[in-house]
Structures are given as structure tokens and as C-alpha cells.
Amino acid sequence: MEQKPKGTRDILPNVIRKWHFMEEMARKLAKQYNIDEIRTPTFENETLYNRSVGESSDIVTKEMYTFKDKGGRSLALRPEGTAGVVRAFLENGLFNNAQPTKVFYIANNFRYENTQAGRFREFSQFGVEYFGSQEPIVDAEQIIMASKYLAMLGINNVELQINSIGCPKCRANFNSALREFAHAHKDELCQDCNKRMETNPLRMLDCKNEKCQMVLRQAPKLSDYLCDECKQHFKSVLSILDSRKIKYSINTNLVRGLDYYTKTVFEFVAMLEDKPITVCGGGRYDKLVAEIGGNDVPACGFACGLDRLVYLIDDKMIAPKDFVYIANTPDVSITEVLAVAEVLRSADIAVETNLTNRSFKAQMKYADKICANKVVILGQKEIDSGEFVVKNLRLGSECTMKASDLVKYIKLDSESIKKITKTFSD
Ligand code: HAM
């Protein structure tokens, strides 16, 4: 039997409602902030990611799905959403519109990662990117938005970690200090870090090797090297968060795994199976648009990992399915069942009928098993009299009504039905 590739998953109908919920809340949130959707290709020229995510990042060096197409072009499956959005912003001249440009996306990404809880080779993100403002309100608005998204999903036990990694100006001094520290601890650091210390010392702080992490805890802190402008920017972001009572902890080791960040970086960390897991990450990237070939356009964004969030959503957040089953007696023709079903469906009521020629008794059992809310009983007697019996399986009640009242009754909520049922039985 064929099996799915390692690190991929089938999202089956029993969990798809959680996905719909996450997507629905993402669109609702984006609407609240007046953000439009953008869709970019699933694959791009490989060079785009080398230039943006970074030649020395784990994503580019180890995790990208690259391939040559039949025309010999070097392409890569999207490992993250930001680079493609920046390319689209430039290629389509969105910078000519009144700024800021604000976009969101819900898209799948591909990284050749070691699979473990919450880490997959194909995964989806809900991401937001703003272009054209360097103001701290942008960083703060996005953090507020991300924390609101988690709250909308009913996920409360999350820690916001935040840091500033400065601009190229202050980072140059920090890099020299970090490089000096790393040279002194050369033998205690892994092979990758020994390379990183020459090419991109900041990447060492992101090393997944625990021994390296221990050594680097003693390394110089970027916060001590920030220039006045970066310090002020960070202070302003934090004070806006304070004014909205958003709790955060400053993590001076937080650098994020992608090379394009400047100034603010942040992550929301939740607990999954007693282990911390990052469910959302983002930050400012003021130099990326220019690096990809545009003018200097400041930008900021974040992305939430939907495959991780789905584990944290309580079943109670998902409204039960609401549909009707039409149980027909054998004397009723398929045409008559269909006629009633289509009237209800046209009124936006979800309807299932007897598709497997079950007996009436078996249909009632089946309706119960698949958790239908209501069953419309359709016998020749009902068709002749124009009066229908509707059983409410959730409430265990039953009501007889005229055909013309059927749609109205089925659409009533449980409370109203309880009242009507009481009136009928009085
Ligand atoms: P990232 O931190 O690489 O940032 O990914 C964002 C989120 O995607 C992570 O916090 C995590 O929840 C989820 N994620 C990442 N890798 C995996 C995986 N292998 N399996 C499951 N979930 C995963 C970015 O991608 C940036 N583009 C975010 C950003 C947008 N920064 C600015 N704008």
C-alpha cells in the first residue's frame, strides 16, 4: 500500500472543522484590521530564498525542497511566506499605492525538518505583512493582532517573548564581540557554529545544539549594543504593549531563524505535551525589500503555525455540525424525498437522505449514529396530509407541523424549539 511521505499528514474530515475554524477566525481578524488577502506561488526561484531567508540559515542550508524543472530552472518549494510576498509587492508595484500595504495569507510551506511533535515537512501558516511604515505602532499592532488571534481560538496559556536585534549599524559591533567570544570557546561549539562564527555569528544564537546553547548563554547580549534609534524604537513598542496590557517577557537570546529581521522580533510560545512550542513568530524587516531589489521600504510581519495551533484548540470551541436527516417510509418514492430535501437545501439547511436503501428503523438508528440534529419523517401519510413530524434528536422532542412551516421550524434554535414543544404538549 502507498504511504504518505514522511512529515506530511492527511487532514481528515473529523478534524477539518478545527481547520475551518482557524481559517475563519484568521479572515475575521484580518477584516477587523482592514487587511486584504494575497496569494503567491507555491514555488519561487531558489535565489529568492537564498537572498531573503539567508544563505547561512538552517532553512536555506538544510531544509529547502529545491528542484530543477524541465527547463533547467532552479526552483524551491515555499519554505515560508514573507519572501514571496516581498517579491510580489515589488514585482506588482504595490509600493505605488498609498502606503502602508497590508496583506495576509493562509498558505502551506515546505521544510525538510526532523519530524517531531508539531514539526512537519509540509505545514500551513496564517501570516500578515505590513509594508511602508517604520513606526513602532506597526510592530505593536501586529503583536496585539497575533495575541488576539490566539485568544479568538481559545488559546490562552501562551507566553509572548520579545527582543530587539537592532539594525545593521548596531549589529556590526555586536557581531565582532560575539565572534571574539566564539573564538575563545571554539572547541565547545559544534561544527556548524564554527562555520557560523565566520559567516553570520548571530545565527549561532539560534543553534539547536544544547551544548552550544549552554556556552552561548554567557555570550555578549545584543541589547547592550543597540544604537539609540533602535533602543528608542524598542522602548516605544513595549510601551504601546503596556498600554494594551499585553504581557511579554524580554528574551535577549531571541534572534529568530531567518536572516532578514531588524529591530523587533517576537515569538508566542505555548506548551504541547509539556514541551514549549513556538506557535507564532515574526518581526520587523526594514532592509529586505531593498535587498530583493526595491527601494528602502520598512516592513514588519508575523506568521502563526496552524498545524501547531490545531492541537491546542479545545473541542468545545467547535460548534457541533447542524444537519437534518430525512427518514422515509418504503411507500415514499425517491422523487418525493428529493423534492423535500431540495426545498430544505435551497433554504441553506444541510440535509442527508437515505442513500443506501436502509429500512425505516435502520435509518432512525443511522441518523442517531451520525448525530443528525433533527429527523424529518416522511411517509405517504405526511405527504397526503401536508403535515410533517420532526424529531429533535438533541432535545429528544417531537413536533408536528404544516409543510409550509418546516423550513422555519428547522431553522429555530434549541431554546425556541423547547418553548414550541412545550406549547404543543400543553
Ligand atoms: P517561522 O518562525 O519560521 O517564521 O515560522 C512561523 C511559525 O510557523 C512558527 O512559529 C511555527 O508555529 C510554524 N512552523 C514553522 N516551521 C514549522 C514546521 N516545520 N512544522 C509546523 N509548523 C512550523 C516565518 O516563517 C516568518 N516568515 C514569519 C514572518 C512573517 N516574519 C515576518 N513576517
PDB file of N, CA, C and O in Angstrom, residues 38 53-54 97 126 200 228 232 301 312 323 391 396 399:
ATOM      1  N   ILE A  38      -3.480  38.031   0.121  1.00  0.00           N
ATOM      2  CA  ILE A  38      -2.589  37.898  -1.035  1.00  0.00           C
ATOM      3  C   ILE A  38      -2.285  36.414  -1.226  1.00  0.00           C
ATOM      4  O   ILE A  38      -2.205  35.671  -0.246  1.00  0.00           O
ATOM      5  N   VAL A  53      15.785  34.726   3.140  1.00  0.00           N
ATOM      6  CA  VAL A  53      15.823  33.929   4.378  1.00  0.00           C
ATOM      7  C   VAL A  53      17.271  33.831   4.854  1.00  0.00           C
ATOM      8  O   VAL A  53      17.535  33.816   6.061  1.00  0.00           O
ATOM      9  N   GLY A  54      18.215  33.781   3.891  1.00  0.00           N
ATOM     10  CA  GLY A  54      19.620  33.874   4.267  1.00  0.00           C
ATOM     11  C   GLY A  54      20.414  32.636   3.914  1.00  0.00           C
ATOM     12  O   GLY A  54      20.005  31.520   4.210  1.00  0.00           O
ATOM     13  N   ASN A  97       0.952  52.210  -4.533  1.00  0.00           N
ATOM     14  CA  ASN A  97      -0.330  52.530  -3.872  1.00  0.00           C
ATOM     15  C   ASN A  97      -0.049  53.350  -2.616  1.00  0.00           C
ATOM     16  O   ASN A  97       1.088  53.420  -2.159  1.00  0.00           O
ATOM     17  N   PHE A 126      -0.772  31.087   8.943  1.00  0.00           N
ATOM     18  CA  PHE A 126      -1.558  32.299   8.728  1.00  0.00           C
ATOM     19  C   PHE A 126      -0.577  33.441   8.982  1.00  0.00           C
ATOM     20  O   PHE A 126      -0.033  33.568  10.080  1.00  0.00           O
ATOM     21  N   ASN A 200      28.137  34.358   9.788  1.00  0.00           N
ATOM     22  CA  ASN A 200      26.993  35.083  10.321  1.00  0.00           C
ATOM     23  C   ASN A 200      26.828  34.741  11.807  1.00  0.00           C
ATOM     24  O   ASN A 200      26.020  33.886  12.177  1.00  0.00           O
ATOM     25  N   ASP A 228      20.956  54.226  19.644  1.00  0.00           N
ATOM     26  CA  ASP A 228      19.893  54.994  20.303  1.00  0.00           C
ATOM     27  C   ASP A 228      18.556  54.848  19.593  1.00  0.00           C
ATOM     28  O   ASP A 228      17.515  54.690  20.226  1.00  0.00           O
ATOM     29  N   GLN A 232      15.223  53.289  21.262  1.00  0.00           N
ATOM     30  CA  GLN A 232      14.013  54.104  21.375  1.00  0.00           C
ATOM     31  C   GLN A 232      12.819  53.399  20.728  1.00  0.00           C
ATOM     32  O   GLN A 232      11.714  53.367  21.270  1.00  0.00           O
ATOM     33  N   GLY A 301       6.115  41.840  10.004  1.00  0.00           N
ATOM     34  CA  GLY A 301       5.107  40.798   9.815  1.00  0.00           C
ATOM     35  C   GLY A 301       5.220  39.692  10.831  1.00  0.00           C
ATOM     36  O   GLY A 301       6.117  39.678  11.676  1.00  0.00           O
ATOM     37  N   LEU A 312      -3.958  22.721  19.976  1.00  0.00           N
ATOM     38  CA  LEU A 312      -4.237  23.456  21.211  1.00  0.00           C
ATOM     39  C   LEU A 312      -5.687  23.939  21.295  1.00  0.00           C
ATOM     40  O   LEU A 312      -6.093  24.495  22.305  1.00  0.00           O
ATOM     41  N   PHE A 323     -27.280  19.410  11.009  1.00  0.00           N
ATOM     42  CA  PHE A 323     -27.916  18.945   9.769  1.00  0.00           C
ATOM     43  C   PHE A 323     -29.131  18.068  10.068  1.00  0.00           C
ATOM     44  O   PHE A 323     -29.330  17.604  11.186  1.00  0.00           O
ATOM     45  N   LYS A 391     -38.464  15.131  14.435  1.00  0.00           N
ATOM     46  CA  LYS A 391     -37.919  14.699  15.734  1.00  0.00           C
ATOM     47  C   LYS A 391     -36.638  15.484  15.980  1.00  0.00           C
ATOM     48  O   LYS A 391     -35.798  15.582  15.071  1.00  0.00           O
ATOM     49  N   GLY A 396     -34.614  15.388  22.248  1.00  0.00           N
ATOM     50  CA  GLY A 396     -35.489  14.238  22.480  1.00  0.00           C
ATOM     51  C   GLY A 396     -36.960  14.617  22.360  1.00  0.00           C
ATOM     52  O   GLY A 396     -37.816  14.007  23.003  1.00  0.00           O
ATOM     53  N   CYS A 399     -42.305  17.209  17.040  1.00  0.00           N
ATOM     54  CA  CYS A 399     -43.273  18.262  16.743  1.00  0.00           C
ATOM     55  C   CYS A 399     -43.931  17.976  15.391  1.00  0.00           C
ATOM     56  O   CYS A 399     -43.255  17.537  14.461  1.00  0.00           O
TER      57      CYS A 399
END
